[in-house]
Coordinates of C-alpha atoms in Angstrom, one line a residue:
M166 CA -15.0 63.9 179.8
P167 CA -11.7 65.8 180.8
D168 CA -9.2 66.5 178.1
L169 CA -5.8 65.6 179.6
K170 CA -4.1 68.3 177.4
L171 CA -6.0 70.8 179.6
Y172 CA -4.2 69.3 182.5
G173 CA -0.8 69.9 180.9
C174 CA -0.4 66.3 179.6
T175 CA 2.0 66.2 176.6
E176 CA 3.1 62.6 176.9
T177 CA 2.8 60.8 173.6
E178 CA 4.5 57.5 174.6
L179 CA 1.5 55.5 175.7
I180 CA 1.2 51.8 176.3
E181 CA -1.7 49.8 174.9
G182 CA -4.2 48.8 177.6
L183 CA -3.0 51.4 180.1
L184 CA -4.8 54.7 180.7
P185 CA -2.9 58.0 181.2
G186 CA -3.9 60.4 184.0
R187 CA -2.7 63.1 186.4
V188 CA -2.6 62.7 190.1
T189 CA -4.8 65.4 191.7
E190 CA -4.9 64.2 195.3
H191 CA -2.9 61.8 197.6
R192 CA -4.2 60.6 200.9
G193 CA -2.2 57.7 202.4
P194 CA -2.3 54.7 200.1
Q195 CA -5.1 56.2 198.0
Y196 CA -4.7 58.5 195.0
T197 CA -7.2 60.5 193.0
V198 CA -6.3 60.6 189.3
V199 CA -8.0 62.6 186.5
T200 CA -8.3 60.7 183.3
E201 CA -10.4 60.8 180.1
H202 CA -13.0 58.9 182.0
G203 CA -13.1 61.5 184.8
E204 CA -11.6 61.3 188.3
V205 CA -10.9 57.8 189.4
T206 CA -9.7 56.3 192.7
A207 CA -6.4 54.5 192.3
A208 CA -3.8 52.6 194.3
L209 CA -0.2 51.5 193.6
K210 CA 0.1 48.2 191.9
G211 CA 2.1 45.8 194.0
A212 CA 4.9 45.4 191.5
F213 CA 5.2 49.2 191.3
V214 CA 5.8 49.4 195.0
Y215 CA 8.2 46.5 195.0
D216 CA 10.3 48.0 192.2
A217 CA 10.6 51.4 193.9
V218 CA 14.1 51.9 195.3
I219 CA 13.4 55.2 197.1
R220 CA 10.3 57.1 198.2
A221 CA 10.8 59.6 195.4
D222 CA 10.1 56.9 192.9
L223 CA 6.5 56.8 194.0
P224 CA 3.8 59.2 192.6
C225 CA 2.9 62.5 194.2
V226 CA 0.4 65.2 193.3
G227 CA 1.0 66.6 189.9
D228 CA 2.5 63.4 188.5
F229 CA 1.4 61.9 185.2
V230 CA 0.9 58.2 185.5
L231 CA -0.3 55.2 183.6
L232 CA -2.9 52.9 185.2
Q233 CA -4.9 49.8 184.7
Y234 CA -8.4 51.3 184.6
S235 CA -11.3 49.9 186.5
G236 CA -14.7 51.3 185.8
S237 CA -16.3 49.8 188.9
G238 CA -13.5 49.6 191.5
V239 CA -10.0 50.9 192.3
S240 CA -7.7 51.4 189.4
L241 CA -4.0 50.4 189.7
I242 CA -1.1 52.8 189.0
T243 CA 1.5 50.8 187.1
R244 CA 4.0 53.4 185.8
L245 CA 5.2 56.9 186.6
L246 CA 5.8 59.1 183.6
P247 CA 8.9 61.4 183.4
R248 CA 8.8 64.6 185.5
R249 CA 9.7 68.0 184.2
S250 CA 10.0 69.5 187.7
K251 CA 9.6 68.5 191.3
F252 CA 9.8 70.1 194.7
S253 CA 11.4 68.1 197.5
R254 CA 12.2 68.7 201.2
V255 CA 14.5 66.8 203.4
D256 CA 12.9 64.1 205.6
F257 CA 14.5 61.8 208.1
S258 CA 11.3 60.4 209.5
G259 CA 11.8 57.0 207.9
H260 CA 8.1 56.7 207.2
G261 CA 6.9 54.8 204.1
F262 CA 6.7 51.3 202.7
A263 CA 8.7 49.0 204.8
H264 CA 10.9 47.5 202.0
I265 CA 11.6 50.9 200.4
K266 CA 14.9 52.5 201.4
A267 CA 13.9 55.3 203.9
N268 CA 15.1 58.2 201.9
R269 CA 15.8 61.8 202.9
E270 CA 13.9 63.1 199.9
Q271 CA 10.2 63.8 200.5
L272 CA 8.4 64.9 197.3
V273 CA 5.9 67.7 197.7
A274 CA 4.7 68.2 194.1
A275 CA 5.7 67.6 190.5
N276 CA 5.2 68.9 187.0
F277 CA 4.6 72.5 187.7
D278 CA 5.7 75.7 185.9
Y279 CA 5.8 78.1 188.8
V280 CA 6.6 78.0 192.5
F281 CA 4.4 80.5 194.4
I282 CA 6.2 81.2 197.6
L283 CA 3.7 82.8 200.0
S284 CA 4.6 85.0 203.0
S285 CA 2.1 87.1 204.9
L286 CA 2.7 90.8 205.6
N287 CA 2.3 90.4 209.3
Q288 CA 4.7 90.1 212.3
D289 CA 5.9 86.7 211.1
F290 CA 7.3 88.2 207.8
N291 CA 10.8 86.8 207.5
V292 CA 13.1 87.4 204.5
N293 CA 15.6 84.7 205.4
R294 CA 12.8 82.1 205.3
I295 CA 11.7 83.3 201.9
I296 CA 15.3 83.0 200.6
R297 CA 15.4 79.3 201.9
Y298 CA 12.2 78.6 200.0
L299 CA 13.7 80.3 196.9
T300 CA 16.7 78.0 197.0
Q301 CA 14.6 75.0 196.8
A302 CA 12.4 76.6 194.1
W303 CA 15.4 77.1 191.9
Q304 CA 16.4 73.5 192.5
S305 CA 12.9 72.2 191.5
G306 CA 12.9 73.2 187.9
G307 CA 10.0 75.7 188.3
L308 CA 10.2 79.4 188.2
P309 CA 9.9 81.1 191.6
V310 CA 7.4 83.9 192.3
V311 CA 7.2 85.5 195.7
I312 CA 3.6 86.4 196.8
L313 CA 3.3 88.7 199.8
T314 CA -0.3 88.1 201.1
K315 CA -2.6 90.1 203.4
A316 CA -1.6 93.4 201.9
D317 CA -4.8 94.9 203.2
L318 CA -3.6 94.5 206.8
A319 CA -0.1 95.9 206.2
A320 CA 0.6 99.6 206.9
D321 CA 3.7 99.6 204.7
T322 CA 3.9 97.1 201.8
E323 CA 6.7 98.9 199.9
T324 CA 9.3 98.3 202.6
A325 CA 8.6 94.5 202.6
L326 CA 8.6 94.4 198.8
N327 CA 11.9 96.2 198.6
A328 CA 13.4 93.9 201.3
V329 CA 12.6 90.8 199.2
R330 CA 13.7 92.5 195.9
S331 CA 17.0 93.4 197.5
A332 CA 17.6 89.9 198.8
A333 CA 16.4 88.2 195.6
P334 CA 16.9 90.8 192.8
D335 CA 16.0 88.4 189.9
V336 CA 12.7 87.1 191.3
P337 CA 9.3 88.7 190.7
V338 CA 7.6 89.8 193.9
H339 CA 3.9 90.8 194.3
A340 CA 1.8 92.1 197.1
V341 CA -1.8 90.8 197.1
S342 CA -4.9 90.7 199.2
A343 CA -7.3 87.8 198.8
H344 CA -9.8 89.7 200.9
T345 CA -10.0 92.8 198.7
G346 CA -8.7 91.4 195.4
F347 CA -5.8 93.9 195.5
G348 CA -2.9 92.8 193.2
L349 CA -4.5 89.5 192.0
D350 CA -4.6 90.6 188.4
A351 CA -0.8 90.7 188.5
L352 CA -0.8 86.9 188.8
D353 CA -2.6 86.5 185.4
E354 CA 0.6 86.3 183.5
Y355 CA 1.5 83.1 185.4
L356 CA -1.9 81.5 185.6
Q357 CA -2.4 80.7 182.0
P358 CA -4.4 77.7 180.6
G359 CA -2.5 74.5 181.0
K360 CA 0.1 76.0 183.4
T361 CA 0.6 74.7 186.9
A362 CA 1.7 76.6 190.0
V363 CA 2.5 75.1 193.4
F364 CA 1.7 77.0 196.6
L365 CA 4.4 76.9 199.3
G366 CA 4.5 78.6 202.6
M367 CA 3.9 78.2 206.3
S368 CA 0.6 77.8 208.0
G369 CA -1.3 81.1 208.4
V370 CA 0.2 82.9 205.3
G371 CA -3.1 82.8 203.5
K372 CA -2.7 80.0 201.0
S373 CA -6.3 78.8 201.4
S374 CA -7.7 82.3 201.2
L375 CA -5.7 83.0 198.0
L376 CA -6.8 79.7 196.5
N377 CA -10.5 80.5 197.3
A378 CA -10.1 83.9 195.6
L379 CA -8.6 82.4 192.5
M380 CA -11.2 79.6 192.4
E381 CA -13.9 82.2 192.8
R382 CA -15.6 80.0 195.4
E383 CA -14.7 78.5 198.8
V384 CA -12.9 75.2 198.3
M385 CA -10.7 75.4 201.4
A386 CA -11.6 76.2 205.0
V387 CA -9.8 79.2 206.5
K388 CA -8.6 79.2 210.1
A389 CA -7.8 82.2 212.2
I390 CA -4.2 82.9 213.0
R391 CA -2.8 83.5 216.5
E392 CA -2.7 87.2 217.4
D393 CA 0.4 87.1 219.4
D394 CA 2.8 85.9 216.7
G395 CA 0.7 86.0 213.5
R396 CA 1.1 82.3 212.9
G397 CA -1.6 79.9 212.0
R398 CA -2.7 76.3 212.2
H399 CA -2.6 73.8 209.3
T400 CA -5.7 74.2 207.1
T401 CA -4.4 72.0 204.3
T402 CA -3.7 68.5 205.6
H403 CA -2.7 66.9 202.3
R404 CA -1.6 67.9 198.8
Q405 CA -4.2 68.5 196.2
L406 CA -4.4 69.9 192.6
F407 CA -7.2 72.4 191.7
M408 CA -8.3 73.5 188.2
L409 CA -8.9 77.2 188.3
P410 CA -11.7 78.8 186.2
C411 CA -9.0 80.4 184.0
G412 CA -7.7 77.0 183.0
A413 CA -4.5 77.1 185.1
M414 CA -3.9 74.7 187.9
V415 CA -2.7 75.1 191.5
I416 CA -1.2 72.5 193.8
D417 CA -1.9 73.4 197.4
T418 CA 0.4 72.0 200.1
P419 CA 0.3 71.8 203.9
G420 CA 2.2 74.6 205.6
M421 CA 5.9 73.9 206.2
R422 CA 7.7 75.8 208.9
E423 CA 10.9 73.7 208.7
L424 CA 11.6 73.3 205.0
G425 CA 14.8 71.4 205.2
L426 CA 17.1 72.0 202.2
F427 CA 17.5 68.8 200.1
D428 CA 20.4 68.3 197.7
A429 CA 20.3 72.1 197.1
D430 CA 23.7 72.9 195.6
E431 CA 22.2 73.8 192.2
G432 CA 19.5 75.9 193.8
I433 CA 22.0 77.8 196.0
S434 CA 24.1 78.5 192.9
A435 CA 21.1 79.7 191.0
G436 CA 19.8 81.9 193.8
F437 CA 23.3 83.3 194.6
A438 CA 24.7 83.5 191.1
D439 CA 26.0 87.0 191.8
V440 CA 27.9 85.7 194.8
E441 CA 29.5 82.7 193.2
E442 CA 30.4 84.8 190.1
L443 CA 32.9 86.6 192.4
F444 CA 34.9 83.4 193.1
S445 CA 36.4 83.4 189.6
G446 CA 38.0 86.7 190.4
C447 CA 39.9 85.4 193.4
R448 CA 43.7 85.1 193.1
F449 CA 43.7 81.5 194.3
S450 CA 41.4 78.8 193.0
D451 CA 41.1 77.3 196.5
C452 CA 40.3 80.6 198.2
G453 CA 38.5 80.3 201.4
H454 CA 37.2 83.9 201.3
Q455 CA 38.4 84.6 204.8
S456 CA 41.8 86.3 204.9
E457 CA 43.5 85.3 201.6
P458 CA 45.2 88.0 199.6
G459 CA 43.5 88.8 196.3
C460 CA 40.1 87.5 197.4
A461 CA 37.4 89.0 195.2
V462 CA 34.7 88.3 197.8
L463 CA 36.5 90.3 200.6
A464 CA 37.1 93.1 198.1
A465 CA 33.4 93.2 197.2
L466 CA 32.5 93.2 200.9
T467 CA 34.8 96.1 201.6
D468 CA 33.6 98.3 198.7
G469 CA 30.0 97.4 199.3
A470 CA 29.5 95.6 195.9
L471 CA 28.4 92.6 198.0
S472 CA 26.4 93.2 201.2
R473 CA 27.5 91.4 204.4
R474 CA 23.9 90.2 204.9
R475 CA 23.7 88.5 201.5
W476 CA 27.1 86.8 202.0
E477 CA 26.0 85.5 205.4
R478 CA 22.8 84.1 203.9
Y479 CA 24.9 82.3 201.3
L480 CA 27.2 80.8 203.9
A481 CA 24.2 79.8 206.1
Q482 CA 22.6 77.9 203.2
K483 CA 25.8 76.1 202.2
R484 CA 26.3 75.0 205.9
E485 CA 22.7 73.8 206.1
N486 CA 23.0 71.9 202.8
R487 CA 26.2 70.2 204.0
Y488 CA 24.6 69.2 207.3
A489 CA 21.6 67.7 205.4
D490 CA 24.0 65.7 203.2
D491 CA 26.1 64.5 206.1
R492 CA 22.9 63.6 208.1
A493 CA 21.5 61.7 205.2
N494 CA 24.7 59.7 204.7
Y495 CA 24.9 59.0 208.4
M496 CA 21.3 57.7 208.5
T497 CA 22.0 55.5 205.4
L498 CA 25.1 54.0 207.0
K499 CA 23.2 53.5 210.3
R500 CA 20.3 51.6 208.6
E501 CA 22.8 49.4 206.7
R502 CA 24.7 48.7 209.9
N503 CA 21.6 47.7 211.8
K504 CA 20.5 45.5 208.9
S505 CA 23.9 43.8 208.9
I506 CA 23.7 43.2 212.6
A507 CA 20.2 41.8 212.3
I508 CA 21.3 39.4 209.6
R509 CA 24.3 38.2 211.6
S510 CA 22.2 37.7 214.7
K511 CA 19.7 35.7 212.7
Q512 CA 22.5 33.5 211.3
M513 CA 24.0 33.0 214.7
K514 CA 20.6 31.8 216.1
K515 CA 20.3 29.4 213.2
G516 CA 23.8 28.1 214.0
E517 CA 23.0 27.6 217.7
K518 CA 19.8 25.7 216.8
H519 CA 21.8 23.5 214.4
F520 CA 24.5 22.8 217.1
E521 CA 21.8 21.8 219.6

């Protein structure tokens, strides 16, 4: 039977009659949870769903949970244990349980140590996109690591490596090839027993191929990418946790072209600490960094201490995060207004019936 400590479980506050486990797969209303009895099929207990205020209160892959165990049927998840890290993206789809507030936060994975941001060394290589993933990685509580895949197909890996290192100087960057095995040994320092890494990246970047290489067998199908733009179709259609032969775990996720920054102020500050450190050197505390005298940012741009490209990336992410916040607040107010109108309409109809 599985030892949950091997799955990273350190929770000691258990409740009599409830079985601890870790969510390894999530498909619609059905969960797969690994427990001391092995993998079990589970669903959310009705009271759990009713008490959830927002979608982020519901379990996702990587979560540790407590459940009412059933040896012959479907077990019921009754409690979500505290998370040490989580990766979210913004979502305005409104999908989910009808009575739960349609929330802008869509959880991708939880309780991981590292965020592996994958980008392939083909014509779709994009440093700006990597930086956006890095912002959310810093926000998540995990440590980001950039993995540049398909190194065997690249004529010049050093240029790409240097471009990422220049844009994110404090983040480790590795070039690998799942096909030849090149560079995979550099990942050993992260993939230690009991540690968890989450794979993030677009379709076609080689997440499935890298996972197969690390698993030392084929666990995910690999689809060809389009030759005209180097982009691929979704291979992973849901989130799933895999136990590697080395004892580390990987959470694989579907490719996400549009990441959508979510509540990313802290992540932006962590990813652009060198930029925000300049603000304290400005003459005025409310400096807009545009034309004010004594602006440390303008001085750094002039003497080359801060590159124009890095400053523009910082501004772009701040704008996107503000937009996400404003859009989320607008959607919340719109739902509340529609709900209020529906209640008033219902009351008016009741009044008309009473009058008749």
